[in-house]
Amino acid sequence: MRFQLTEDQRALRGGVRELLTRRFGPERLRAAVEAPGRLQQGLWRELGEAGFFALRLPESEGGVGLGLPEAVLAFEEAGRALLPGPLVATHLAAAEVPGAATGETVVTDVGGCGLVEWLSAADVVRGDDAEAVPLRSVDPLTPLHRVPGPPPDRAPEAPGADPAAVLLTAAEQLGSATRACELAAQHARTREQFGRPIGAFQAVKHLCAEMLVRTETARAAVYAAAVTADPADIDTARLLADDAAVRGARDCLQVHGGMGFTWEFEVHLHLKRAWVRTHRTTDATESEERLAAELLAGST
């Protein structure tokens, strides 16, 4: 399997990064944190105009006509920039909900864990949100509601999460893991203690190296799953990306020390968003159980 990106794929990734850097850079990120729960409609429509939500729609239907690998690259950049909003839900609704493809309609859904992101800002909610109650979200850029489920003994057989939703969420996690690795390396090069950059100390070197290994392992898994679209590959990608994002953000905080918890730095925001994403589709245990069943079936 070839993992070298094509020229068009590199151009797509570069274009999305340039758009997000210009429209949602560090200053805009801090402004969003100071005004939580407010979706930037102008940016949302600009994403629609750029084809972000219509990437996988056929050209005959007004879309870009690309595939899952290209969508993964775009969502990886969104995760790297900590772009807020129900991006995955709106992207997946592009073929069914009028206005979703162009960013005119904001779509959210009731996730497998009963969580609804950005309920108050959404124009369309997919799923039953009649009894949704607000939660205090750990991530200031992801307002949450919870839909109470039926008692376990009366719960209907729940459908599995959309594999594309799981993979695109994993791509966002990969973007966060990549950014955390970059921030840690940058801080290790510039922050000095005892007259030396802290990156010269073995403990910091090990933290940064482990972050890089986890990130690149997750990248290989996410990119492979985007090509194969195999359910087992997607579960693997999800678990590795969750691990890289959460542990990477924690290690990045360790490198930054107390400074990483201040609002002037984005490090803690990556950790908080990574936590929220782990509950977006289904519980990680379900992915683990499916992979265990797959391995058991393959060994017999």
Coordinates of C-alpha atoms in Angstrom, one line a residue:
M1 CA 0.0 0.0 0.0
R2 CA 1.4 3.4 -1.0
F3 CA 1.2 6.2 1.6
Q4 CA 2.9 8.9 -0.5
L5 CA 0.3 11.6 -1.1
T6 CA -0.4 12.6 -4.7
E7 CA 0.3 16.2 -5.8
D8 CA -3.4 16.9 -5.8
Q9 CA -3.8 15.5 -2.2
R10 CA -0.9 17.7 -1.0
A11 CA -2.4 20.7 -2.7
L12 CA -5.8 19.9 -1.0
R13 CA -4.1 19.6 2.4
G14 CA -2.2 22.8 1.9
G15 CA -5.2 24.7 0.8
V16 CA -7.3 23.7 3.8
R17 CA -4.4 24.6 6.1
E18 CA -4.0 28.0 4.5
L19 CA -7.7 28.7 4.8
L20 CA -7.8 27.7 8.4
T21 CA -4.6 29.6 9.3
R22 CA -6.1 32.7 7.7
R23 CA -9.6 32.4 9.1
F24 CA -9.0 30.6 12.4
G25 CA -5.5 31.3 13.6
P26 CA -4.4 31.7 17.2
E27 CA -6.1 35.0 17.7
R28 CA -9.5 33.7 16.4
L29 CA -9.1 30.6 18.5
R30 CA -8.6 32.7 21.7
A31 CA -11.6 34.9 20.7
A32 CA -13.7 31.7 20.3
V33 CA -12.7 30.5 23.7
E34 CA -13.7 33.8 25.2
A35 CA -17.2 33.6 23.5
P36 CA -18.0 29.9 23.9
G37 CA -21.0 28.3 22.2
R38 CA -21.1 30.8 19.4
L39 CA -20.6 29.2 16.0
Q40 CA -18.9 31.4 13.4
Q41 CA -21.4 31.4 10.6
G42 CA -19.2 33.3 8.2
L43 CA -16.4 30.7 8.5
W44 CA -18.9 27.9 8.3
R45 CA -20.2 29.2 4.9
E46 CA -16.7 29.8 3.7
L47 CA -15.9 26.2 4.4
G48 CA -18.9 25.3 2.4
E49 CA -17.8 27.5 -0.5
A50 CA -14.4 25.8 -0.4
G51 CA -16.0 22.4 -0.7
F52 CA -15.2 21.1 2.7
F53 CA -18.6 19.6 3.3
A54 CA -19.1 18.5 -0.3
L55 CA -15.8 16.8 -0.8
R56 CA -17.3 13.3 -1.3
L57 CA -20.4 14.4 -3.2
P58 CA -20.3 13.5 -6.9
E59 CA -19.6 16.4 -9.2
S60 CA -23.0 15.7 -10.9
E61 CA -24.6 16.6 -7.6
G62 CA -22.6 19.8 -7.1
G63 CA -19.8 18.2 -5.0
V64 CA -16.1 18.0 -5.4
G65 CA -16.1 14.3 -6.4
L66 CA -13.3 13.1 -4.2
G67 CA -13.1 10.2 -1.8
L68 CA -12.5 9.2 1.8
P69 CA -8.7 9.6 1.7
E70 CA -9.1 13.3 0.7
A71 CA -11.8 13.9 3.4
V72 CA -9.4 12.4 6.0
L73 CA -6.7 14.9 5.0
A74 CA -9.2 17.8 5.3
F75 CA -10.4 16.7 8.7
E76 CA -6.9 16.1 9.9
E77 CA -6.2 19.8 9.2
A78 CA -9.5 20.8 11.0
G79 CA -8.3 18.8 14.1
R80 CA -4.9 20.4 13.9
A81 CA -6.5 23.9 14.0
L82 CA -9.0 23.0 16.7
L83 CA -11.8 24.1 14.4
P84 CA -15.1 24.1 16.4
G85 CA -18.5 23.0 15.2
P86 CA -20.3 19.8 14.2
L87 CA -18.0 19.3 11.2
V88 CA -18.4 15.5 10.8
A89 CA -22.2 15.5 11.1
T90 CA -22.6 18.3 8.5
H91 CA -20.2 16.6 6.1
L92 CA -22.0 13.3 6.4
A93 CA -25.4 15.1 5.8
A94 CA -24.2 16.8 2.6
A95 CA -26.0 14.4 0.3
E96 CA -29.3 14.4 2.3
V97 CA -29.9 17.7 4.0
P98 CA -30.4 20.8 1.8
G99 CA -27.8 23.4 2.4
A100 CA -25.4 21.2 4.4
A101 CA -23.0 20.8 1.4
T102 CA -22.7 24.6 1.0
G103 CA -22.5 25.4 4.7
E104 CA -25.8 27.2 4.7
T105 CA -27.2 24.5 7.1
V106 CA -25.5 23.4 10.3
V107 CA -26.2 19.8 11.0
T108 CA -25.6 17.8 14.2
D109 CA -26.6 14.4 15.4
V110 CA -27.2 12.3 18.4
G111 CA -24.1 10.3 18.9
G112 CA -23.9 6.6 19.9
C113 CA -23.1 7.7 23.5
G114 CA -26.2 9.9 23.6
L115 CA -24.2 13.2 23.3
V116 CA -25.2 16.0 21.0
E117 CA -22.7 18.6 20.0
W118 CA -23.7 22.2 19.2
L119 CA -27.4 21.5 19.6
S120 CA -28.4 25.1 20.1
A121 CA -26.4 26.3 17.0
A122 CA -27.7 23.5 14.7
D123 CA -30.4 24.0 12.1
V124 CA -31.0 20.3 11.7
V125 CA -30.6 17.5 14.3
R126 CA -30.4 13.9 13.1
G127 CA -31.9 11.7 15.7
D128 CA -34.3 12.2 18.6
D129 CA -33.2 15.1 20.8
A130 CA -36.5 15.7 22.5
E131 CA -35.2 15.1 26.0
A132 CA -31.8 16.5 25.6
V133 CA -30.4 18.2 28.6
P134 CA -27.4 20.5 28.7
L135 CA -24.0 19.4 30.1
R136 CA -21.1 21.3 31.3
S137 CA -18.5 20.4 28.6
V138 CA -14.9 20.1 29.5
D139 CA -14.1 21.7 26.1
P140 CA -15.2 25.3 26.0
L141 CA -15.4 25.1 22.2
T142 CA -17.8 22.1 22.2
P143 CA -21.1 22.7 23.9
L144 CA -22.8 19.4 24.7
H145 CA -26.2 18.0 25.5
R146 CA -27.1 14.5 26.6
V147 CA -30.1 12.5 25.5
P148 CA -31.1 10.1 28.2
G149 CA -31.3 6.5 27.0
P150 CA -33.9 3.9 27.9
P151 CA -33.1 1.5 30.8
P152 CA -30.7 -1.3 29.7
D153 CA -33.3 -4.0 30.0
R154 CA -35.6 -2.1 27.6
A155 CA -33.0 -0.7 25.2
P156 CA -33.5 -1.5 21.5
E157 CA -30.7 -3.0 19.5
A158 CA -28.7 0.1 18.6
P159 CA -27.3 0.5 15.1
G160 CA -23.5 0.7 14.8
A161 CA -21.9 4.1 14.3
D162 CA -21.3 5.2 10.7
P163 CA -17.8 4.0 9.9
A164 CA -17.1 7.3 8.0
A165 CA -18.0 9.2 11.2
V166 CA -15.6 7.1 13.2
L167 CA -12.8 7.5 10.7
L168 CA -13.2 11.3 10.2
T169 CA -13.2 11.7 14.0
A170 CA -10.0 9.7 14.1
A171 CA -8.6 12.1 11.4
E172 CA -9.4 15.0 13.7
Q173 CA -7.7 13.2 16.6
L174 CA -4.6 12.7 14.3
G175 CA -4.5 16.4 13.6
S176 CA -4.6 17.2 17.3
A177 CA -1.8 14.7 18.0
T178 CA 0.3 16.2 15.2
R179 CA -0.2 19.7 16.5
A180 CA 0.6 18.7 20.1
C181 CA 3.8 17.1 18.9
E182 CA 4.8 20.3 17.0
L183 CA 4.1 22.4 20.0
A184 CA 6.1 20.2 22.4
A185 CA 9.1 20.2 20.0
Q186 CA 8.9 23.9 19.5
H187 CA 8.8 24.6 23.3
A188 CA 11.6 22.1 24.0
R189 CA 13.8 24.0 21.5
T190 CA 13.1 27.5 22.9
R191 CA 12.5 27.1 26.6
E192 CA 15.7 27.1 28.7
Q193 CA 16.5 25.8 32.1
F194 CA 19.9 25.8 33.8
G195 CA 21.3 27.6 30.7
R196 CA 20.2 24.9 28.2
P197 CA 17.1 24.3 26.1
I198 CA 14.9 21.8 28.0
G199 CA 15.0 19.6 24.8
A200 CA 18.6 18.7 25.7
F201 CA 17.4 16.8 28.8
Q202 CA 16.8 13.1 28.4
A203 CA 13.3 13.0 30.0
V204 CA 12.0 15.7 27.6
K205 CA 13.6 13.9 24.6
H206 CA 11.8 10.7 25.5
L207 CA 8.5 12.5 25.8
C208 CA 8.8 14.1 22.4
A209 CA 10.0 10.9 20.8
E210 CA 7.1 8.9 22.2
M211 CA 4.7 11.5 21.0
L212 CA 6.1 11.3 17.5
V213 CA 6.0 7.5 17.4
R214 CA 2.3 7.4 18.5
T215 CA 1.4 10.1 16.0
E216 CA 3.1 8.5 13.0
T217 CA 1.7 5.0 14.0
A218 CA -1.8 6.5 14.1
R219 CA -1.2 8.3 10.8
A220 CA -0.4 5.1 9.1
A221 CA -3.5 3.4 10.5
V222 CA -5.8 6.3 9.6
Y223 CA -4.5 6.7 6.1
A224 CA -4.7 2.9 5.6
A225 CA -8.3 2.8 6.8
A226 CA -9.2 5.6 4.4
V227 CA -8.0 3.5 1.5
T228 CA -9.5 0.2 2.6
A229 CA -12.6 1.4 4.4
D230 CA -12.5 -1.9 6.2
P231 CA -14.4 -1.9 9.5
A232 CA -11.5 -3.5 11.4
D233 CA -9.0 -1.0 10.0
I234 CA -11.3 1.8 11.0
D235 CA -11.6 0.5 14.5
T236 CA -7.8 0.2 14.7
A237 CA -7.4 3.7 13.4
R238 CA -9.9 5.0 15.9
L239 CA -8.1 3.4 18.9
L240 CA -4.6 4.5 17.8
A241 CA -5.7 8.0 17.0
D242 CA -7.6 8.4 20.3
D243 CA -4.5 7.2 22.1
A244 CA -2.2 9.5 20.2
A245 CA -4.4 12.6 20.7
V246 CA -5.0 12.1 24.4
R247 CA -1.6 10.9 25.5
G248 CA 0.1 13.3 23.1
A249 CA -1.7 16.3 24.6
R250 CA -0.9 15.1 28.1
D251 CA 2.8 14.8 27.3
C252 CA 2.8 18.1 25.6
L253 CA 1.4 19.6 28.8
Q254 CA 4.2 17.9 30.7
V255 CA 6.8 19.5 28.4
H256 CA 5.2 22.9 28.9
G257 CA 4.8 22.5 32.6
G258 CA 2.3 24.9 34.4
M259 CA 2.4 27.2 31.4
G260 CA 0.5 24.7 29.3
F261 CA -2.6 25.0 31.5
T262 CA -2.9 28.8 30.9
W263 CA -5.4 30.3 28.5
E264 CA -2.5 31.9 26.5
F265 CA -1.6 28.4 25.3
E266 CA -3.7 26.0 23.2
V267 CA -2.2 22.8 24.6
H268 CA -4.9 22.1 27.2
L269 CA -7.5 22.8 24.5
H270 CA -6.2 19.9 22.5
L271 CA -6.5 17.6 25.5
K272 CA -10.0 18.7 26.2
R273 CA -11.2 18.3 22.6
A274 CA -9.5 14.9 22.4
W275 CA -11.5 13.8 25.5
V276 CA -14.7 14.9 23.9
R277 CA -14.0 13.3 20.6
T278 CA -13.5 9.9 22.3
H279 CA -17.2 9.9 23.1
R280 CA -18.5 11.2 19.8
T281 CA -19.5 8.0 18.0
T282 CA -19.4 5.0 20.2
D283 CA -17.5 3.9 23.3
A284 CA -13.9 2.8 22.6
T285 CA -14.8 -0.5 24.2
E286 CA -17.0 -1.4 21.3
S287 CA -14.1 -1.0 18.9
E288 CA -12.0 -3.1 21.1
E289 CA -14.6 -5.8 21.3
R290 CA -15.0 -5.9 17.5
L291 CA -11.3 -6.1 17.0
A292 CA -11.0 -8.9 19.6
A293 CA -13.8 -10.8 17.8
E294 CA -12.1 -10.3 14.4
L295 CA -8.8 -11.6 15.8
L296 CA -10.5 -14.6 17.4
A297 CA -12.3 -15.5 14.2
G298 CA -9.0 -15.2 12.3
S299 CA -7.2 -17.6 14.7
T300 CA -9.7 -20.4 14.3

